[in-house]
Coordinates of C-alpha atoms and ligand atoms in Angstrom, one line a residue:
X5 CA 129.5 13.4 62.9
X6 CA 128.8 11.5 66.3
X7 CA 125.8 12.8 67.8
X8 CA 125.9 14.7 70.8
X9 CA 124.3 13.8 74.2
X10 CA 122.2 16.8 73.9
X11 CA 121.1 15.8 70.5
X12 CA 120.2 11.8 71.6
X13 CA 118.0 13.1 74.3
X14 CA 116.1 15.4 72.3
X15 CA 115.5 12.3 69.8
X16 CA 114.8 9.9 72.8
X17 CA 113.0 11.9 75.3
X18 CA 111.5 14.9 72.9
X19 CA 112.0 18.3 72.1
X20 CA 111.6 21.3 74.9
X21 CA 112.8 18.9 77.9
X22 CA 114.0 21.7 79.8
X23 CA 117.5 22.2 81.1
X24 CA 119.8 25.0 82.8
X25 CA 122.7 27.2 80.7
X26 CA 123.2 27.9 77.0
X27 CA 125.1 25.2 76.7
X28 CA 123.7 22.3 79.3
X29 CA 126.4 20.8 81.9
X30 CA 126.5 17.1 81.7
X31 CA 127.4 16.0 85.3
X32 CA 128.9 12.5 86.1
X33 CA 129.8 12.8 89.9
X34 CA 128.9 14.5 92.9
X35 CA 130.5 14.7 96.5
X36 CA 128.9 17.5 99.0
X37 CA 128.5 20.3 97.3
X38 CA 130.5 19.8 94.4
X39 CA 130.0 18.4 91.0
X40 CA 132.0 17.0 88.1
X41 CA 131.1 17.6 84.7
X42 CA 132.2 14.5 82.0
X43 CA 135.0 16.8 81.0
X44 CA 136.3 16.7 84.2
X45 CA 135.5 20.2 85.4
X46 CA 134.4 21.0 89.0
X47 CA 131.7 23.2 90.0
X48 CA 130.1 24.4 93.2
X49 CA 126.9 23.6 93.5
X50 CA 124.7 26.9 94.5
X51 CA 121.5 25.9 93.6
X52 CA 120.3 22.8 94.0
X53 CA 117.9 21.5 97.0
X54 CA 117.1 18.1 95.8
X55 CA 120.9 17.3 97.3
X56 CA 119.6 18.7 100.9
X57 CA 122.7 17.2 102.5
X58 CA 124.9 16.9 100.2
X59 CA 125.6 14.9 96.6
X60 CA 125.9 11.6 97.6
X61 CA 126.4 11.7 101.4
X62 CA 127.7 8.8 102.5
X63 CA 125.3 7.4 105.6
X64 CA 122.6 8.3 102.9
X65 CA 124.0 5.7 100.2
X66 CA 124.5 3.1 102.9
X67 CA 120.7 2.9 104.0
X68 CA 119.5 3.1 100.6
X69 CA 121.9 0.1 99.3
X70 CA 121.2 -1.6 102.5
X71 CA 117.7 -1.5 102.4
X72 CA 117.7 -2.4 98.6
X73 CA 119.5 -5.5 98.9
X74 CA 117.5 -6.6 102.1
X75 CA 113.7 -5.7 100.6
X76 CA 111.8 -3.5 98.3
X77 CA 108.2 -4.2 97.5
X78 CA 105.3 -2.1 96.9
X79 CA 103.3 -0.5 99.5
X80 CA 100.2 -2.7 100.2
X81 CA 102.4 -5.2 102.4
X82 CA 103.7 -4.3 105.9
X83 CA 106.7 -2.5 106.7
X84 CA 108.3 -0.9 109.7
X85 CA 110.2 1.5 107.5
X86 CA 106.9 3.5 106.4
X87 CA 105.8 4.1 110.3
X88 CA 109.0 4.6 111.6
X89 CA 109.7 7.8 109.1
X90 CA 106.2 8.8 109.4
X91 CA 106.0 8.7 113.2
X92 CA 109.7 10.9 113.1
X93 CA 108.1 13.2 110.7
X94 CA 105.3 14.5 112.1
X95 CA 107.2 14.7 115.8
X96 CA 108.6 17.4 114.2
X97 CA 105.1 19.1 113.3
X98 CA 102.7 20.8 115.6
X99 CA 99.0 21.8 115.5
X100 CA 98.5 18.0 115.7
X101 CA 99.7 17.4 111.8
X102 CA 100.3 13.9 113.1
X103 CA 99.3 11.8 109.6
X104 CA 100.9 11.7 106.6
X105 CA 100.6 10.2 103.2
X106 CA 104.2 9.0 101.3
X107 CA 104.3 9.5 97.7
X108 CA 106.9 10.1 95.3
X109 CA 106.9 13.9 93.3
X110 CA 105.7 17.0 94.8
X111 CA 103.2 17.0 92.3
X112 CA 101.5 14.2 93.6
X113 CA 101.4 15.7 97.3
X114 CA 99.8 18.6 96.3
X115 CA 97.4 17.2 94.5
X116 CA 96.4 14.5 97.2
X117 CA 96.7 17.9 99.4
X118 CA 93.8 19.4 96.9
X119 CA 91.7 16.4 97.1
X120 CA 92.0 16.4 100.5
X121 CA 90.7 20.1 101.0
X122 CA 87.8 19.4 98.4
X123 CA 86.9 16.5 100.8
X124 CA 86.5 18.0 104.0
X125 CA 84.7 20.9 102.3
X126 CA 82.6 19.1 99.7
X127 CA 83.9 22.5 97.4
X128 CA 86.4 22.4 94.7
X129 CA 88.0 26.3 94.1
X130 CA 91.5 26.7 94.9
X131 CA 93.2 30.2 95.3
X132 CA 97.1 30.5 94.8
X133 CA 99.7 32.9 93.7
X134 CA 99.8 34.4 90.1
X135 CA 103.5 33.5 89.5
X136 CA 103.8 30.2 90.8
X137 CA 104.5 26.6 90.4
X138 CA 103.1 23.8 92.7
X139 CA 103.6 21.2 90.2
X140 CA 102.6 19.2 87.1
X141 CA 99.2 16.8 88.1
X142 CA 95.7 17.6 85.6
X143 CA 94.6 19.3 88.6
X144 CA 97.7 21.1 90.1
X145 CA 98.7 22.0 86.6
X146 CA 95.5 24.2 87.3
X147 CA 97.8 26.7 90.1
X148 CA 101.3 26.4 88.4
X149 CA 101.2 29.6 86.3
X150 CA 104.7 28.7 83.8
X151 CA 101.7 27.9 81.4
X152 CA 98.2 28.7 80.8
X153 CA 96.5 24.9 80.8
X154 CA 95.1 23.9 77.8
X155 CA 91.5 24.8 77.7
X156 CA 92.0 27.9 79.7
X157 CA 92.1 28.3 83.6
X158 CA 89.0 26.3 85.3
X159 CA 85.9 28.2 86.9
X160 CA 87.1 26.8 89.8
X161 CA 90.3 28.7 90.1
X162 CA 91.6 32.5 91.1
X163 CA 94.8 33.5 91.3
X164 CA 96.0 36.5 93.2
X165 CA 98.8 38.5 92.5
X166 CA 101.8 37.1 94.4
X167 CA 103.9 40.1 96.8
X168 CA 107.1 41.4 96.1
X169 CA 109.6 43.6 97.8
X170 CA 110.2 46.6 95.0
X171 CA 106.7 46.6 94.3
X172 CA 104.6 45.7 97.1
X173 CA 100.9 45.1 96.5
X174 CA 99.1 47.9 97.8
X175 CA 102.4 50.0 96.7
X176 CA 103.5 49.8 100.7
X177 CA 105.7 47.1 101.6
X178 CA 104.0 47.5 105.3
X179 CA 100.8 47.4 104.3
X180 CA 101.1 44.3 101.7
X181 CA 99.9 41.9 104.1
X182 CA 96.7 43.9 103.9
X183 CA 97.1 44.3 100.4
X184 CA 97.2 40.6 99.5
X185 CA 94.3 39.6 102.0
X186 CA 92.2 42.1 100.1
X187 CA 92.8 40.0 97.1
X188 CA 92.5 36.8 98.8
X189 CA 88.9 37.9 100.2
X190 CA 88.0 39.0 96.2
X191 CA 88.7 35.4 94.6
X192 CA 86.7 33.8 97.6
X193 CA 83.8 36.3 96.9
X194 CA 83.8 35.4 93.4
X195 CA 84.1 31.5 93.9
X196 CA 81.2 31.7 96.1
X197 CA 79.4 34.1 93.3
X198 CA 79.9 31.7 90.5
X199 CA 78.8 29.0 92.8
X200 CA 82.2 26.6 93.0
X201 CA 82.8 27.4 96.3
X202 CA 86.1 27.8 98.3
X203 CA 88.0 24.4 99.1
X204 CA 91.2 26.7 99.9
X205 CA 94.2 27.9 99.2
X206 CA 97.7 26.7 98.5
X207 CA 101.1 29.0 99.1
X208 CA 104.8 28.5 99.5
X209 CA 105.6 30.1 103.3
X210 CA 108.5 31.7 101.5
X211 CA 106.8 32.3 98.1
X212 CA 110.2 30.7 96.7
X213 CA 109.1 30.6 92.8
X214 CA 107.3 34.5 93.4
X215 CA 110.8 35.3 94.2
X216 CA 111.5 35.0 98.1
X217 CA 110.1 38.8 98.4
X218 CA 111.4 40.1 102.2
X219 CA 108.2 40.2 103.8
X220 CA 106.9 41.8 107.5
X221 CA 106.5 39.4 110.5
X222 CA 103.0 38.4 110.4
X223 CA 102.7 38.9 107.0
X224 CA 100.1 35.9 106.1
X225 CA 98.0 36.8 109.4
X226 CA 95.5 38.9 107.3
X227 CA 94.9 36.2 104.9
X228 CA 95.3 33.1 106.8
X229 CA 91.8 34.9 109.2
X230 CA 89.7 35.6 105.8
X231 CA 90.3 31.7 104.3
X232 CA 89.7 30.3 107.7
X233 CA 87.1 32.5 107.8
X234 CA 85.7 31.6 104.8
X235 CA 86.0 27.5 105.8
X236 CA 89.1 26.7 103.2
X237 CA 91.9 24.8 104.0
X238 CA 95.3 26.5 104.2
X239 CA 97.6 24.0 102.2
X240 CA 101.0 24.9 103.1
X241 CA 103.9 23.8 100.0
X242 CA 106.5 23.4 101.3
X243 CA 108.8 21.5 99.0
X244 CA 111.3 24.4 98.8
X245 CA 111.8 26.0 102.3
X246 CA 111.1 22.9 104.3
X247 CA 113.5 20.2 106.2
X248 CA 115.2 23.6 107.7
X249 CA 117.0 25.8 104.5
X250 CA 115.1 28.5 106.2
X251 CA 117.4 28.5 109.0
X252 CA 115.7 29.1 112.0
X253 CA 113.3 26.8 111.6
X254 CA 112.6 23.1 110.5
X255 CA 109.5 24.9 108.2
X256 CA 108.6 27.6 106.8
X257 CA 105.0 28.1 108.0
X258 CA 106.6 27.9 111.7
X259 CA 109.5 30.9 110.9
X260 CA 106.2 33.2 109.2
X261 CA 104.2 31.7 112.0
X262 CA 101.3 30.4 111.0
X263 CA 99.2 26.5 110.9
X264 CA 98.3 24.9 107.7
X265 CA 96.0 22.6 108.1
X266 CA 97.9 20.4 105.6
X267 CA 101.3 20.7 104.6
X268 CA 103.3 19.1 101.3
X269 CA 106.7 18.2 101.3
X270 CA 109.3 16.8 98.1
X271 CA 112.4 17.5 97.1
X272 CA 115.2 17.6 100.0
X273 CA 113.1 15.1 102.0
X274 CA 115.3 11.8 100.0
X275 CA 118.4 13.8 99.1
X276 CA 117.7 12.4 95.5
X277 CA 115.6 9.5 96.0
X278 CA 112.0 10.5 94.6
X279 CA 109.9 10.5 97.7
X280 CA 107.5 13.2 99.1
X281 CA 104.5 13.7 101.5
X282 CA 101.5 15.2 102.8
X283 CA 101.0 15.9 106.2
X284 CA 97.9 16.9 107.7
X285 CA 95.6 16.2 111.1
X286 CA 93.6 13.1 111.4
X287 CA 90.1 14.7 110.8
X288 CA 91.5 15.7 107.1
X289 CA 93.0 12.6 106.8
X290 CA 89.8 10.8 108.0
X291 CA 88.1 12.8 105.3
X292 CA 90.8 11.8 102.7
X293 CA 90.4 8.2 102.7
X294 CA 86.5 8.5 102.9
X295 CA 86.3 10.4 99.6
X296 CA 89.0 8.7 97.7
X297 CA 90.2 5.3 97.7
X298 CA 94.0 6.3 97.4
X299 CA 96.9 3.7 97.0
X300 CA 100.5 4.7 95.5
X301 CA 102.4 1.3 94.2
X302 CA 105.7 3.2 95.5
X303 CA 105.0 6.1 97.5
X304 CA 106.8 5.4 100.9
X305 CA 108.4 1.3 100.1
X306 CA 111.0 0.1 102.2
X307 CA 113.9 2.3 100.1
X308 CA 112.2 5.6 100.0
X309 CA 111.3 5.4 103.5
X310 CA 115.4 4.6 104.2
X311 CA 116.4 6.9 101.8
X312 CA 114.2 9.7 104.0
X313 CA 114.9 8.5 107.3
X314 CA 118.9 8.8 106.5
X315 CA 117.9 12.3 105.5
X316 CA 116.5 13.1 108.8
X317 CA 119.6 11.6 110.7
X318 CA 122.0 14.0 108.7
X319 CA 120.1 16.7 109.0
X320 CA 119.9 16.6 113.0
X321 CA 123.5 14.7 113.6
X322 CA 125.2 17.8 111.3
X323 CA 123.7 20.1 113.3
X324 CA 122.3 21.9 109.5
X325 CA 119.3 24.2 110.4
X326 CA 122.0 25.4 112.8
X327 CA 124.7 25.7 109.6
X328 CA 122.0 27.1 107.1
X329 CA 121.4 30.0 109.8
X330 CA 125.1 30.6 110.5
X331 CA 126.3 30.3 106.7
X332 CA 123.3 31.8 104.9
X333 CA 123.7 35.4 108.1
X334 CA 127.2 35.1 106.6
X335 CA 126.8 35.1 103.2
X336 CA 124.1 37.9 103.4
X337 CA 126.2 40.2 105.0
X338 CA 129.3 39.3 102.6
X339 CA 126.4 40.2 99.3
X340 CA 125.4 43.5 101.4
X341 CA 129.2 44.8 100.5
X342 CA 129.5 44.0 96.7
X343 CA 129.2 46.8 94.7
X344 CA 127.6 46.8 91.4
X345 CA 125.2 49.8 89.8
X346 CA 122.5 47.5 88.8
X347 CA 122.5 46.1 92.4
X348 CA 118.7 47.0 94.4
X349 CA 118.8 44.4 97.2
X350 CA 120.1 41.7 98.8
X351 CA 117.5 39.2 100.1
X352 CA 117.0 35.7 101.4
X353 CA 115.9 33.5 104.5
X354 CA 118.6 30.6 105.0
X355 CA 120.1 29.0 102.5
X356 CA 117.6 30.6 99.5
X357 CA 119.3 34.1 99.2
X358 CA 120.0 36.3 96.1
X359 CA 120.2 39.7 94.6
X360 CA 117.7 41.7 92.4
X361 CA 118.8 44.0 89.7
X362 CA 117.6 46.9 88.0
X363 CA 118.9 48.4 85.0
X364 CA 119.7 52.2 84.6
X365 CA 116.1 53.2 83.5
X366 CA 114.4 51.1 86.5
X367 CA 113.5 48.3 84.7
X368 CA 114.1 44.4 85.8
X369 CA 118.1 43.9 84.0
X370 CA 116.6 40.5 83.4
X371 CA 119.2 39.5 80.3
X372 CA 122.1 41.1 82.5
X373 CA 121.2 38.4 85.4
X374 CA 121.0 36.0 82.6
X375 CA 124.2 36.7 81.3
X376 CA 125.7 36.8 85.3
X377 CA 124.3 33.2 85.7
X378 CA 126.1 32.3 82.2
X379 CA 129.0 33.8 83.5
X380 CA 129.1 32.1 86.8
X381 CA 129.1 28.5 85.2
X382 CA 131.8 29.4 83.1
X383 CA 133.7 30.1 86.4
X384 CA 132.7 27.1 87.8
X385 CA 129.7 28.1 90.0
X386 CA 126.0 26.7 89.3
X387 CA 123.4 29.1 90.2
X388 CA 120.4 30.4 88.6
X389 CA 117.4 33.2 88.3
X390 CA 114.2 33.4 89.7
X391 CA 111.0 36.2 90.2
X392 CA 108.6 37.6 87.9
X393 CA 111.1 39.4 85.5
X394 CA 113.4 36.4 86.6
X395 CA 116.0 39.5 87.3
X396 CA 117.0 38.1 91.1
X397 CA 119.7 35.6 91.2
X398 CA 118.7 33.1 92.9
X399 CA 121.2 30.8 95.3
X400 CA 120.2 27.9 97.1
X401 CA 122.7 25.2 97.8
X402 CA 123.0 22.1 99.5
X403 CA 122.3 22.5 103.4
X404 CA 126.0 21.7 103.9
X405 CA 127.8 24.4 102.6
X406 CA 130.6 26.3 104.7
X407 CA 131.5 30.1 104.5
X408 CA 135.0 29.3 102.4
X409 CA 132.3 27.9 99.9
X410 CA 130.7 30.7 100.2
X411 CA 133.4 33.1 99.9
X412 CA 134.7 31.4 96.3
X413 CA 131.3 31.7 95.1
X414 CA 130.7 35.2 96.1
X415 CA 134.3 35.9 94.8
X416 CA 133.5 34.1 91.5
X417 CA 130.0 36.5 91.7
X418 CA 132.3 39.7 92.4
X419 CA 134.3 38.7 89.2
X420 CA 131.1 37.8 87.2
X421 CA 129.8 41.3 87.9
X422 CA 132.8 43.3 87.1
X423 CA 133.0 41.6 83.4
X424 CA 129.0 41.3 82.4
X425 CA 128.1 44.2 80.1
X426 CA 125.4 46.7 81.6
Ligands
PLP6 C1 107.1 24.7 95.3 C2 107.0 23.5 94.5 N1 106.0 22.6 94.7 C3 105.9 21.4 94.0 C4 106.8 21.1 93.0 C5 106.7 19.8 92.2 O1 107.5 18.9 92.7 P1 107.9 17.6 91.7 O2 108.7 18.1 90.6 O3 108.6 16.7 92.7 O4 106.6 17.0 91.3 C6 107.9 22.0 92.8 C7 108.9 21.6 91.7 O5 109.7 22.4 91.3 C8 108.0 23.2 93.5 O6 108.9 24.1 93.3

C-alpha cells in the first residue's frame, strides 16, 4: 500500500512531530484567510497568527521575491534593509525601546532577551508563568512548562501560578492582581535565599498560552513595582498579541499599560518568513554586546528584513489594528448570544477571542471542546483549544478577517455545538 504523507514524515522527520486534528489537514494553497487542503477542500482559517495579514498577501510576495532575486547574504555585510525595518520598528515603541536585535524564531529572542537581563544584572533567576510557553532554546526551554526539562527545573527558576478568570488567584477576580504580585515577591525572596538572584521576569501581556484570562485594568501594576523593585528586568513576550491583534493597540504591554524594559517579538512580524526580534533601550543593549559576543548568520538579511517591512506597510495601509478592533467587538458580541449549557464565558482582546466551557458537574468539558474543534474542521473551519484544562476554544485569525467571515464561522460554531455530545 502507498505510504501516506503522514506516514513519510514520521519516518523522515521522527515520531511525536506535533500536528493539529485527529486526522492532520495537508494544506497546499492559501489566499487571505482561506486555505486549500490537497483534496481540494476550503477552510477558513481561525487560528493562525503566523499569516498576520493574510496567506500569501500579495505586496508581501513581491518584496520578498524582489529582494531575493536582487541580494541575500548573511548579516555581517552592510545593508539598508536591516536599519530601515529596525529604525520603523522601534518608532512604533516608547519608553526609549529604540534598539533591536533581528533574529529568526521566537525562541531565539527570548533567549537573547534572558541573556540580556542576566547581563545588566550580573544574576541569572528568571520568574514566569506556571502554564506557559516562551519557546524551545536550552535556556528558555527552562520557562516553557508543556514539559518538565530533562534534569528537573534549574535552581535558578520559579514559576508562579499563571491568573485565570473562573478561578482567580487569590479566589477574587478583583483582587488577582494582588494575588499574583504576592507570588511574584515569593519566588524573588527565594531566588535571593538560595543565592541565584533575580535577573527578572518574562510574561505574555495577554497571557495568550495561560489562556487569555479577562483581567482588571492595571492588572500587572502590583507586580511590575515588586520586580522593579527588586532590580529585574520586565521581558515583555510578545510574539502572540503584538503587531496590533489586540486591537487597540499596536502591543500588548501598551493596551495593559505598562513598560518592559525589553520586549520579544516572532511570529506575525514576516507573515511566514522566519524572522523575529528583540527590542529593548540602549543601556540593555550596551550591556548585551558587552557580555556576549552575539552574531546570527541570518537573523535580519536583506529578505527577512523585506519580508517584515512589507508586513508593516499592510498592516498600516489596511488600516488592521483598526479592523481587528471593529471585527474582533463584533464577533464578541455575536459569541455573547449563542446558546449552549456548557457555555461559562465569552472572552478575548482583538482578534484572540474564545469561549470556556464547563461540564454539568463544574468541571473543565475539556474532551467536549476537543470534540467541537474536531467538529469545526470537518465543517471547514480551523480553530483550536487553549488554557490549563485546554477547555476554552481558542480563535485567532489572520488580522484581515471581515464580519461575513466571522459570521460563517460562528454559524459553523452554532452548528458544531448543537451536534457535539455533552
Ligand atoms: C508566546 C510565545 N513565545 C515564543 C514562542 C516561540 O516562538 P518560535 O516557535 O518562533 O521559536 C512561541 C511559540 O509558540 C510563543 O507562543
Amino acid at each position: 500500500m502507498k505510504e501516506t504523507i503522514l506516514e513519510r514524515r514520521t519516518r523522515l522527520l521522527g515520531p511525536n512531530v506535533p500536528t493539529f486534528y485527529e486526522t492532520p489537514v495537508h494544506l497546499v494553497k492559501g489566499e487571505g484567510v482561506w486555505l486549500w487542503d490537497a483534496d481540494g477542500r476550503k477552510y477558513l482559517d481561525c487560528y493562525n497568527n503566523v499569516a498576520h495579514v493574510g496567506h500569501c498577501h500579495p505586496h508581501v510576495v513581491k518584496a520578498v521575491s524582489e529582494q531575493a532575486a536582487t541580494l541575500n547574504t548573511h548579516t555581517r555585510y552592510l545593508h539598508d534593509g536591516i536599519l530601515d525595518y529596525v529604525e520603523r520598528l522601534t518608532g512604533k515603541f516608547s519608553h526609549d525601546l529604540s534598539q533591536a536585535v533581528m533574529v529568526c524564531t521566537g525562541s531565539e529572542a527570548n533567549d537573547i532577551a534572558m541573556r540580556m537581563a542576566q547581563a545588566v544584572t550580573g544574576k541569572t533567576g528568571f520568574i514566569a508563568t506556571d502554564n506557559t510557553y516562551h519557546g524551545n532554546t536550552a535556556l528558555v526551554s527552562q520557562i516553557s512548562t508543556r514539559k518538565p526539562p530533562i534534569g528537573g527545573y534549574s535552581d535558578a527558576i520559579r514559576l508562579v501560578p499563571s491568573p485565570d478568570t473562573l478561578n482567580p488567584l487569590g479566589g477574587d477576580l478583583a483582587t488577582q492582581g494582588a494575588a499574583f504580585r504576592r507570588e511574584i515577591q515569593q519566588a524573588i525572596d527565594d531566588l535571593n535565599e538560595r543565592g541565584v538572584g533575580f535577573a527578572g521576569m518574562v510574561l505574555c501581556p495577554s497571557f495568550c498560552n495561560e489562556g487569555f484570562p479577562s483581567l482588571h485594568d492595571g492588572f500587572l501594576d502590583e507586580a511590575v513595582k515588586v520586580i522593579r523593585a527588586a532590580g529585574g528586568l520586565i521581558i515583555c513576550d510578545e510574539v502572540q498579541p503584538g503587531f496590533g491583534r489586540v486591537g487597540s493597540h499596536w502591543w500588548g504591554h501598551e493596551r495593559v499599560g505598562f513598560a518592559p524594559d525589553i520586549v520579544t517579538l516572532g511570529k506575525p512580524m514576516g507573515n511566514g518568513h522566519p524572522v523575529a526580534a528583540v527590542v529593548t533601550r540602549p543601556d540593555v543593549m550596551a550591556a548585551f554586546r558587552e557580555a556576549f559576543s552575539y552574531f546570527n548568520t541570518f537573523g535580519g538579511n536583506p529578505v527577512s528584513a523585506a519580508a517584515a517591512s512589507a508586513v508593516l506597510d499592510v498592516i498600516e495601509g489596511e488600516n488592521l489594528v483598526q479592523n481587528a478592533r471593529d471585527v474582533s467587538d463584533y464577533a464578541i458580541a455575536q459569541m455573547d448570544l449563542i446558546d449552549h449549557p456548557y457555555k461559562v464565558n465569552v472572552r478575548g482582546t482583538g482578534l484572540f477571542f474564545g469561549m470556556e466551557y464547563m461540564d454539568h458537574d463544574g468541571n473543565p468539558a475539556s474532551v467536549f471542546v476537543v470534540r467541537v474543534v474536531e467538529e469545526m474542521r470537518k465543517r471547514g473551519v480551523l480553530m483550536n483549544a487553549i488554557g490549563r484544562h485546554r477547555n476554552t476554544l481558542k480563535i485567532r485569525p489572520p488580522l484581515v478577517i471581515k464580519k461575513p467571515e466571522i459570521d460563517f464561522a460562528l454559524e459553523a460554531l452554532s452548528a458544531a455545538l448543537k451536534v457535539v455530545p455533552l
